[in-house]
Coordinates of C-alpha atoms and ligand atoms in Angstrom, one line a residue:
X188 CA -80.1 -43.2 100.3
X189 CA -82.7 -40.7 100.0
X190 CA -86.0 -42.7 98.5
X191 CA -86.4 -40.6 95.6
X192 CA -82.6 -41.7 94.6
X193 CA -83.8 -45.4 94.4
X194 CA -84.6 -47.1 91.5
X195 CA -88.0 -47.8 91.6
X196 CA -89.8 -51.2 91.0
X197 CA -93.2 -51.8 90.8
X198 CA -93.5 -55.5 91.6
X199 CA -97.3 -56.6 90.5
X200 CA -98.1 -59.7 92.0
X201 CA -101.5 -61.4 90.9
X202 CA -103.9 -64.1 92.1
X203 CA -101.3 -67.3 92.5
X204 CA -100.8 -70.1 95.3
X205 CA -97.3 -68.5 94.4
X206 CA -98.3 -65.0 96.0
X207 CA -96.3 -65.9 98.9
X208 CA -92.8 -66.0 96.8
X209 CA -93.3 -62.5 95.7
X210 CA -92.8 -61.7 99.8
X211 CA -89.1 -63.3 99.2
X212 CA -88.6 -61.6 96.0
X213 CA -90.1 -58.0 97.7
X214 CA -87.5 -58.6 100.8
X215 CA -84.5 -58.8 98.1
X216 CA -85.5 -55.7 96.3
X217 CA -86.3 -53.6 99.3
X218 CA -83.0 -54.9 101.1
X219 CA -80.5 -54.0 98.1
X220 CA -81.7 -50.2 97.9
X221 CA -85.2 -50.5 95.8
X222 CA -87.9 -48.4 96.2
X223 CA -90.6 -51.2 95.5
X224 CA -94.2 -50.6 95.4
X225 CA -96.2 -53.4 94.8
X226 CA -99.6 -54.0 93.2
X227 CA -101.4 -57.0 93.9
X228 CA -104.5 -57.7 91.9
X229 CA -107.8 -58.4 93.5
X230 CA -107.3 -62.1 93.3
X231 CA -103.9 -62.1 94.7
X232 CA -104.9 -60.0 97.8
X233 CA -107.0 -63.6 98.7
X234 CA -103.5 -65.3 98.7
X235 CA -101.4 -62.9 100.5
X236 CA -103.0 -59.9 102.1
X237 CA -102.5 -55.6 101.8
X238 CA -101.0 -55.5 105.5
X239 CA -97.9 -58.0 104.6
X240 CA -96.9 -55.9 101.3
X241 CA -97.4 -52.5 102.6
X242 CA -95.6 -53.7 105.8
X243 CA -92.6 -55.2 103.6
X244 CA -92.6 -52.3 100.8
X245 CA -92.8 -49.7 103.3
X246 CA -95.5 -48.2 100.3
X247 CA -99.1 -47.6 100.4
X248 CA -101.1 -50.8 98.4
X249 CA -103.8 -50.0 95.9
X250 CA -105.1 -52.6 93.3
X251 CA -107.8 -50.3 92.1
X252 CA -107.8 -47.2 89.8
X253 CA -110.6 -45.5 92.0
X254 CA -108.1 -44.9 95.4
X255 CA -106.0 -41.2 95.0
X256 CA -107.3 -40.4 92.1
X257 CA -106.1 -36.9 92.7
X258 CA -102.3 -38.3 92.5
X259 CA -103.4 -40.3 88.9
X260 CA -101.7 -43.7 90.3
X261 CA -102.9 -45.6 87.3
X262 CA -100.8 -43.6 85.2
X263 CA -97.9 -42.3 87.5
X264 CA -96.8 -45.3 89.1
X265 CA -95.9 -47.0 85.4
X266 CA -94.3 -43.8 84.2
X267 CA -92.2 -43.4 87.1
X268 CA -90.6 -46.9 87.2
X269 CA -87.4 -48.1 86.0
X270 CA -88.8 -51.4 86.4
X271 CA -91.6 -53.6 86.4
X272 CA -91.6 -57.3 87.2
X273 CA -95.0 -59.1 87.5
X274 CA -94.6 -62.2 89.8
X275 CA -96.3 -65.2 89.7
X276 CA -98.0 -63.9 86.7
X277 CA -101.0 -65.8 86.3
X278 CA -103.0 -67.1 82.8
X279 CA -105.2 -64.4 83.0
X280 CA -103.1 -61.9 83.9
X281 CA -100.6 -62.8 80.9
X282 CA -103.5 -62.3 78.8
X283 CA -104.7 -58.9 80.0
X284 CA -101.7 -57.6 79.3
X285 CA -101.5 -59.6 76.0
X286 CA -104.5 -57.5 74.8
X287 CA -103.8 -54.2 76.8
X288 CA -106.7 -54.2 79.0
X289 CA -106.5 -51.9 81.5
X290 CA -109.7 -53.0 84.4
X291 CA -106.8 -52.9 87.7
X292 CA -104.4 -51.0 88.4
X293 CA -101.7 -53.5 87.2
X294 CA -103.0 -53.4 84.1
X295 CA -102.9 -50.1 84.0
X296 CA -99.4 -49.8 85.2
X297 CA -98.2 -52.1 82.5
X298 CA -99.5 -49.9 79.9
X299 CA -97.7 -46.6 80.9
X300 CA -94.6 -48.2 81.9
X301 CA -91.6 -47.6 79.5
X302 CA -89.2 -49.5 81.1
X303 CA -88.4 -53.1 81.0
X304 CA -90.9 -55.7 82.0
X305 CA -90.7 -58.6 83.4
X306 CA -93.1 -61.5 83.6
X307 CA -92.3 -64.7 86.1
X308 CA -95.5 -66.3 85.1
X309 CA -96.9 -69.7 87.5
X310 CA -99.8 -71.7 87.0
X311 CA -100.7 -75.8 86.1
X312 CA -98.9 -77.5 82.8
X313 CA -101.8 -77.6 81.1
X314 CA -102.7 -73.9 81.3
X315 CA -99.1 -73.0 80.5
X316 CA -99.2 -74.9 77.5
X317 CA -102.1 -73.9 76.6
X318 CA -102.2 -72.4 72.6
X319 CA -103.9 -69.1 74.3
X320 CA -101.0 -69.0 77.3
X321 CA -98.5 -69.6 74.3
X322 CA -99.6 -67.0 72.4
X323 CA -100.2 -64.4 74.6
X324 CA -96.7 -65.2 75.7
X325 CA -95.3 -65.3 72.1
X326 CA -97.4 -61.4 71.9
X327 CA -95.3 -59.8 75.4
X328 CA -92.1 -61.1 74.1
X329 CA -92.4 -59.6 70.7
X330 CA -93.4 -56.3 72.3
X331 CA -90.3 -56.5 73.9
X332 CA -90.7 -58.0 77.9
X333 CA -89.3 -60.5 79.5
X334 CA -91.2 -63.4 80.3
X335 CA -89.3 -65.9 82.3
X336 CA -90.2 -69.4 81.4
X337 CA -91.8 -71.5 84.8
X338 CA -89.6 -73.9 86.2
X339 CA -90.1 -77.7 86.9
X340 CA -91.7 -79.1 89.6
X341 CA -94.1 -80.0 92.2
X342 CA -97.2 -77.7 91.7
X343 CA -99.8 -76.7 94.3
X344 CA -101.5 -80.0 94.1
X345 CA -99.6 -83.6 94.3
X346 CA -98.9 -83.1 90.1
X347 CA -95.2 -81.6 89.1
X348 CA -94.8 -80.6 85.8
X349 CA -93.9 -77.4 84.3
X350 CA -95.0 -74.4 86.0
X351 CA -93.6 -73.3 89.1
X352 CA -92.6 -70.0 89.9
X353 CA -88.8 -70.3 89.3
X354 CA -86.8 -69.5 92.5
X355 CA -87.5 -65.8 93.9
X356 CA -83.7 -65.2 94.5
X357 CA -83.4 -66.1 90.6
X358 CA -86.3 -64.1 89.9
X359 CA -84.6 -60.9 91.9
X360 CA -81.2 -62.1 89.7
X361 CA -82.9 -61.3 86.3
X362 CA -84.4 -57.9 87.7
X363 CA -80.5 -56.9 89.2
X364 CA -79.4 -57.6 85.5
X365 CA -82.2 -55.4 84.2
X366 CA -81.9 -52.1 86.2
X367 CA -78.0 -52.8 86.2
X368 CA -77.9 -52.6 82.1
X369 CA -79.8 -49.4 82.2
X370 CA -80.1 -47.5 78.8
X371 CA -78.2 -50.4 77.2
X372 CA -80.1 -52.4 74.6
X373 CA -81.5 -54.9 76.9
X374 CA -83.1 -57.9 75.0
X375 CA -81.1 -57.9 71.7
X376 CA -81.0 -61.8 72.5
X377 CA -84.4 -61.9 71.9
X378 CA -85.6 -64.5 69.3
X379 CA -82.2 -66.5 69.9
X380 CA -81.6 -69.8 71.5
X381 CA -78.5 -70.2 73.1
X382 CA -76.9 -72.9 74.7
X383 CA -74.3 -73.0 77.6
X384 CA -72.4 -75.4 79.1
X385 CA -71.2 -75.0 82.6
X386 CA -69.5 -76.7 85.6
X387 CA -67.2 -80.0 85.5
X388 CA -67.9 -83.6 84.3
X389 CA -67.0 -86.8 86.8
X390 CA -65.8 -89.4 85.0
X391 CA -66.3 -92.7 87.5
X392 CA -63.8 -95.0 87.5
X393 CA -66.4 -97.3 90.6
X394 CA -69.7 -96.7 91.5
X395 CA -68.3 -94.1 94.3
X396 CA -64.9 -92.7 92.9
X397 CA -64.7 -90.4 89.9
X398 CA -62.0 -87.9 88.8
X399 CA -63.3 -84.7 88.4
X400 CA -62.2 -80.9 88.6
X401 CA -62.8 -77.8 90.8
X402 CA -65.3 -76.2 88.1
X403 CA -67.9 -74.3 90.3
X404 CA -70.1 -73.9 87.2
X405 CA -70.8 -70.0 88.2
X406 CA -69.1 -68.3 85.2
X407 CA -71.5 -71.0 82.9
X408 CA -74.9 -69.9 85.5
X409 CA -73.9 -66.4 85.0
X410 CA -74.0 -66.7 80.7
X411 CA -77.3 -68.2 81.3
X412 CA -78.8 -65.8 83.9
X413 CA -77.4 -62.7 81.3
X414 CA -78.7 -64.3 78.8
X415 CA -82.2 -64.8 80.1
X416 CA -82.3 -60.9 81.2
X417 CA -81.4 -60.3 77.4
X418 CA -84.1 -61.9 76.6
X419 CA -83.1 -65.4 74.6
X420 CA -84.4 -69.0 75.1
X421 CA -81.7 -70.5 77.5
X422 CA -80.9 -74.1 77.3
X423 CA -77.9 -75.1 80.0
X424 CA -76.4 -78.2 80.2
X425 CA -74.8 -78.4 83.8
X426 CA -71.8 -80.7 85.0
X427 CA -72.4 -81.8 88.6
X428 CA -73.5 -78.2 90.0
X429 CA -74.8 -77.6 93.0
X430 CA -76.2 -74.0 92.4
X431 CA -79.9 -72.7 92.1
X432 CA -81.2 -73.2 88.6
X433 CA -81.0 -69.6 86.8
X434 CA -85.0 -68.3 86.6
X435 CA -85.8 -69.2 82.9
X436 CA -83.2 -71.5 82.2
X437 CA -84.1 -74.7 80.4
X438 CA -81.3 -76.8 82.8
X439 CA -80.1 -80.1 82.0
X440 CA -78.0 -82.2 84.2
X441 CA -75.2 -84.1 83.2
X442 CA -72.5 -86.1 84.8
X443 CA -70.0 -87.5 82.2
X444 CA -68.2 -86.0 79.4
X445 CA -70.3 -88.1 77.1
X446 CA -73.3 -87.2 78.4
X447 CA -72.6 -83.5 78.3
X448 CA -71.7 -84.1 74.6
X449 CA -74.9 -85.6 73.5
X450 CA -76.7 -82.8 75.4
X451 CA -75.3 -79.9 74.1
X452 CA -74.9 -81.3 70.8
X453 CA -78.6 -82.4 70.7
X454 CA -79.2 -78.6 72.4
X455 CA -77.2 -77.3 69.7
X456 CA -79.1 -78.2 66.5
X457 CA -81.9 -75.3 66.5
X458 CA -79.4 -73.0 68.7
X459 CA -77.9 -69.5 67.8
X460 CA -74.5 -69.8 70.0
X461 CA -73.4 -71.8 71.9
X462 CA -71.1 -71.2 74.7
X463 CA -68.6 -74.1 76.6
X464 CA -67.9 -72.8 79.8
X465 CA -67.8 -76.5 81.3
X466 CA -64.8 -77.7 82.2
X467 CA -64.5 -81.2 80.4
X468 CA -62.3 -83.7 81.4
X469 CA -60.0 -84.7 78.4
X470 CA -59.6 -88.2 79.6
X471 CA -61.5 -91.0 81.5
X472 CA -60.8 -94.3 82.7
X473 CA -60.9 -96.8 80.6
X474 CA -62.2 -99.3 82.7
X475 CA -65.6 -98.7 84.9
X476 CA -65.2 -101.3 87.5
X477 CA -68.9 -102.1 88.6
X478 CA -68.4 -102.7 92.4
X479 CA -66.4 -101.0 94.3
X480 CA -62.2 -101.1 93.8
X481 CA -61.2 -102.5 96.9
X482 CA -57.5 -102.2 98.4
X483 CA -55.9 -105.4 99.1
X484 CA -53.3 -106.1 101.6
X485 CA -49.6 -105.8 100.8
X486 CA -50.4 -105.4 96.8
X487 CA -49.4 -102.3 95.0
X488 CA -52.4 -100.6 93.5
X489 CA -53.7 -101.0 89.7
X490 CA -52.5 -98.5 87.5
X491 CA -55.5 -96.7 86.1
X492 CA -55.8 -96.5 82.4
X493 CA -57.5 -93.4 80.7
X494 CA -58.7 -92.9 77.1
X495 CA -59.9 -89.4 75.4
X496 CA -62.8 -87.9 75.7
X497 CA -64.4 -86.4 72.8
X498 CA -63.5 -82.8 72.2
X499 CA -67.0 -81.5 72.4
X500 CA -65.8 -78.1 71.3
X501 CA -64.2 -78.8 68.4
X502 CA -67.2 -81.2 67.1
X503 CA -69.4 -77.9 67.4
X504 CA -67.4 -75.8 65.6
X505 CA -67.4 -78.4 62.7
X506 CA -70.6 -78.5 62.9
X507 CA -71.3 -75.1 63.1
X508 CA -70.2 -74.5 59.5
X509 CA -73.1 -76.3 57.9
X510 CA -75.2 -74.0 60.1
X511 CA -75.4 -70.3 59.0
X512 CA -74.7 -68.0 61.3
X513 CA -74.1 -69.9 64.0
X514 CA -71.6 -68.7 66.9
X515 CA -69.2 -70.9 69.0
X516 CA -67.3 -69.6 71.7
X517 CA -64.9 -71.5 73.8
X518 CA -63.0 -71.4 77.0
X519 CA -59.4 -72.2 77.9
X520 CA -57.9 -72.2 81.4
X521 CA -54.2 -71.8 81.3
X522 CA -51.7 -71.2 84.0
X523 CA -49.0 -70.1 81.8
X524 CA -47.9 -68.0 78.6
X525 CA -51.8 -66.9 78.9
X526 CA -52.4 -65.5 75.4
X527 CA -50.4 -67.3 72.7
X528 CA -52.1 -70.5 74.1
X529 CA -54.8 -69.1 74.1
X530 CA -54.2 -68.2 70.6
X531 CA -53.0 -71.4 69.4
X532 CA -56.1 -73.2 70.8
X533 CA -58.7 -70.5 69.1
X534 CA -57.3 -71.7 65.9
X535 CA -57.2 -75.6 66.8
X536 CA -61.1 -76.2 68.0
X537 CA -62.3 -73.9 65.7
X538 CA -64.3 -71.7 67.8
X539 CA -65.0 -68.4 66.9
X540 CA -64.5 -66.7 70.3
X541 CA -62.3 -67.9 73.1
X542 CA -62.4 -66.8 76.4
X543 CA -59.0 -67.1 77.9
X544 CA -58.3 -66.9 82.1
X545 CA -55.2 -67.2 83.9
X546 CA -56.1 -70.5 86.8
X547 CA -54.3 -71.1 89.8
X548 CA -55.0 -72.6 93.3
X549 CA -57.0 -69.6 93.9
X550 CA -57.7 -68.1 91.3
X551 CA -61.4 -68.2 89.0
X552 CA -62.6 -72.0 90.2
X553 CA -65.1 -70.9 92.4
X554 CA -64.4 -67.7 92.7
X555 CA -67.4 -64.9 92.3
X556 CA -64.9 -62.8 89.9
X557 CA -63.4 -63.5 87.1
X558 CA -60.5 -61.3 84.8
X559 CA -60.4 -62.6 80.9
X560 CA -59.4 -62.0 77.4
X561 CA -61.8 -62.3 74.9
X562 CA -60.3 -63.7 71.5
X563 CA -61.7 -63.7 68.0
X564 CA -61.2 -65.6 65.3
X565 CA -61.4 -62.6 63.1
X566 CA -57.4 -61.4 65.3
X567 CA -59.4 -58.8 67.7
X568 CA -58.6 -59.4 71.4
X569 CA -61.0 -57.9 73.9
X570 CA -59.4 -57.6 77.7
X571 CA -62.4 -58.0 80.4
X572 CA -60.9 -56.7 83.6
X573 CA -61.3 -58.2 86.8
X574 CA -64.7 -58.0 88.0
X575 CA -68.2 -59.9 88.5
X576 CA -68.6 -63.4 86.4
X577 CA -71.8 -61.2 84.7
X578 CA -69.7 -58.8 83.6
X579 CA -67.2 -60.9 81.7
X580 CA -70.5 -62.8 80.5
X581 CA -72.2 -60.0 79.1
X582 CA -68.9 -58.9 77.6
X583 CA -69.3 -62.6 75.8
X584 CA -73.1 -61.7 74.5
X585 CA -71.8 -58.6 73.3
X586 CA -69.7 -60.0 71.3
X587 CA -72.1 -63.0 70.1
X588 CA -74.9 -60.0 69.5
X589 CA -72.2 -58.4 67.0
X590 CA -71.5 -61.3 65.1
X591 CA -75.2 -62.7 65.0
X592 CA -76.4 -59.4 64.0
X593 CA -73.3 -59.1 61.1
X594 CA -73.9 -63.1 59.7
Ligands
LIG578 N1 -63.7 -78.9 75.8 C1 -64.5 -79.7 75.2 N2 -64.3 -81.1 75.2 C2 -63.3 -81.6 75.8 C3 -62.3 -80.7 76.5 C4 -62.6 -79.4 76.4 O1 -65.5 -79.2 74.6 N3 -63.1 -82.9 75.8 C5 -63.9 -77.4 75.7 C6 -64.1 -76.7 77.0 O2 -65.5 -76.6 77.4 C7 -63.5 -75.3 76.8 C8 -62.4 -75.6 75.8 O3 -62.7 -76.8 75.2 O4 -64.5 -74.5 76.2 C9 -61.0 -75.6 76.3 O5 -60.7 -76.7 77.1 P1 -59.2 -77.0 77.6 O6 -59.3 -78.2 78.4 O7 -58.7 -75.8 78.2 O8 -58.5 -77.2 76.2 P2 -57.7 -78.5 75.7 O9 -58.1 -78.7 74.3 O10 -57.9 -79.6 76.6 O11 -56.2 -78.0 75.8 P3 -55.0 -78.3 76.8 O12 -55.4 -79.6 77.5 O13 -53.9 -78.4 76.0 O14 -55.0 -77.1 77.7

């Protein structure tokens, strides 16, 4: 591909211990067919130096306005992207762009840019949290970028806290959904909290045995990760996963049944939607032995006894009627006569959407694709052909955007 066919990112990077994660994040963009030219601040070229970005972007590296002035970079390289993701963004970055300075070239950049923005800010607890961090913050996302919120951690020093810059490959994720959603309205989620549920509860039956499914949790990671790059507060309660946290994502584990039910219900009292993509286990032992269930020579084994779960689904659609507006979509997994049971359960939980897949063996646990029918309460039925697990999740926030923007 000829350069001038790439999209083009500008990826600012300022002066952060996590300079040296934007190298990770630079390597992902270049390597899936971005034209990436990146502007470090002064600060951040003490972190990471000119040679390793020009050398990775395979671009010239300015931070000031004062180099090629004859080609105006301070106001071409913002006009020209379809992209710009600043990462780590510092404090004082956040608030130069709060309050449109312009004294770099990033800055600069960030005022002629008229594409989407995004922010991965990175810095101590205390600065994050700060009333002047949170409003600056509060500004950029009413203007309309995205500013991914830190992740949780250890921090440069011994301290963890909140903070860190969230995983590069995430980071790259939200950009991917950015450029890939082109003209389409990109953050109509913004303002909105949703919550998602996503992988499989274990429900032990000894300190080392459980029963469990073969959720993956991806089609739940990819709601969130869609979400975030539409620009809502994510809060995702995660069965027994075992997949990078999505960049932005408030992520809370869970194990069992019960505890994914106080979570999301808890999650679900200030929220917008909220989406179960977890597979739940509809029963669980009734009987937790403590240590571990030994066999015992020439006996048969104990029957194991199971009692129900709460239906976590339905409780939030009951709930959801004291709460205006609110949206509740579900998911079924059947393996046969697809639709009318998907039908029949719409109208049983109570949900107002529910995504219906056909499972098998080999077919959507685990899987990177996904093929769906989208019900609605309201008789419409949306068929989401097979493809990525985004697409059939942004199919879902489509859907969610209609009805919170009609309620
Ligand atoms: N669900 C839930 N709580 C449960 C079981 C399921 O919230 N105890 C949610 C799932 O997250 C999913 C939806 O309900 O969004 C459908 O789950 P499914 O197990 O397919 O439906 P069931 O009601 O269990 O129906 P059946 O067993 O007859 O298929």
């Amino acid at each position: 591909m000829d350069r001038s066919d790439k999209p083009r990112v500008v990826l600012g990077v300022s002066g952060g211990i996590a300079a040296y994660k934007a190298c990770e994040l630079l390597r992902r963009l270049t390597e899936s067919g971005h034209d990436v030219r990146v502007v470090p601040t002064g600060s951040a070229l003490r972190f990471v130096g000119e040679p390793t970005w020009a050398a990775l972007s395979g671009n010239p590296v300015t931070t000031g306005v004062w180099e090629d002035v004859h080609e105006v970079p301070h106001v071409r390289i913002g006009q020209e992207a379809d992209l710009v993701v600043v990462a780590p963004a510092t404090a004082d970055t956040l608030a130069r762009a709060a309050h449109g300075l312009a004294d770099d070239l990033l800055t600069n950049t960030l005022l002629t840019a008229r594409c989407p923005v995004v922010f991965a800010p990175a810095m101590h607890t205390e600065m994050w949290e700060h009333p002047a961090t949170a409003e600056n913050v509060a500004t950029l996302r009413r203007r309309g970028a995205v500013v991914i919120e830190p992740a949780v951690g250890r921090l440069t020093g011994k301290d963890t806290g909140k903070g860190r810059l969230p995983d590069p490959g995430e980071i790259f994720e939200v950009c991917r959904r950015l450029l890939a959603r082109g003209a389409a309205p990109g953050r109509d989620l913004a303002g909105r909290h949703v919550v998602v549920s996503a992988g499989g509860t274990r429900e032990p039956l000894d300190p080392v045995r459980f029963l469990g499914n073969r959720s993956s949790g991806r089609q739940g990671y990819a709601l969130a990760r869609t979400a975030v790059a539409r620009g809502a507060r994510v809060t995702l309660v995660a069965a027994n996963t075992s997949l990078p946290d999505p960049a932005g994502a408030d992520v809370v584990p869970v194990g069992t049944a019960v505890q994914l039910r106080e979570a999301v219900l808890k999650a679900a009292e200030d929220a917008d939607a909220v989406v179960m993509a977890a597979a739940v286990a509809d029963f669980r032992p009734a009987r937790y032995a403590q240590g571990k269930i030994k066999k015992r020579d020439g006996r048969e084994p104990e029957p194991v006894a199971l009692v129900r779960n709460p239906d976590v689904l339905a409780e939030l659609a009951e709930l959801s009627a004291a709460r205006p507006g609110q949206v509740v979509v579900g998911f079924a997994a059947e393996t046969d006569d697809v639709l009318a049971n998907g039908r029949a359960k719409l109208a049983r939980k109570g949900c107002d959407l529910l995504v219906v897949n056909e499972v098998g063996e080999d077919r959507t646990f685990g899987a990177e694709e996904n093929e769906a029918v989208v019900l609605g309460a309201d008789g419409s039925e949306t068929p989401v052909p097979h493809g990525p697990k985004e697409a059939l999740a942004d199919t879902v926030w489509d859907k969610v955007v209609h009805m919170l923007n009609a309620g």
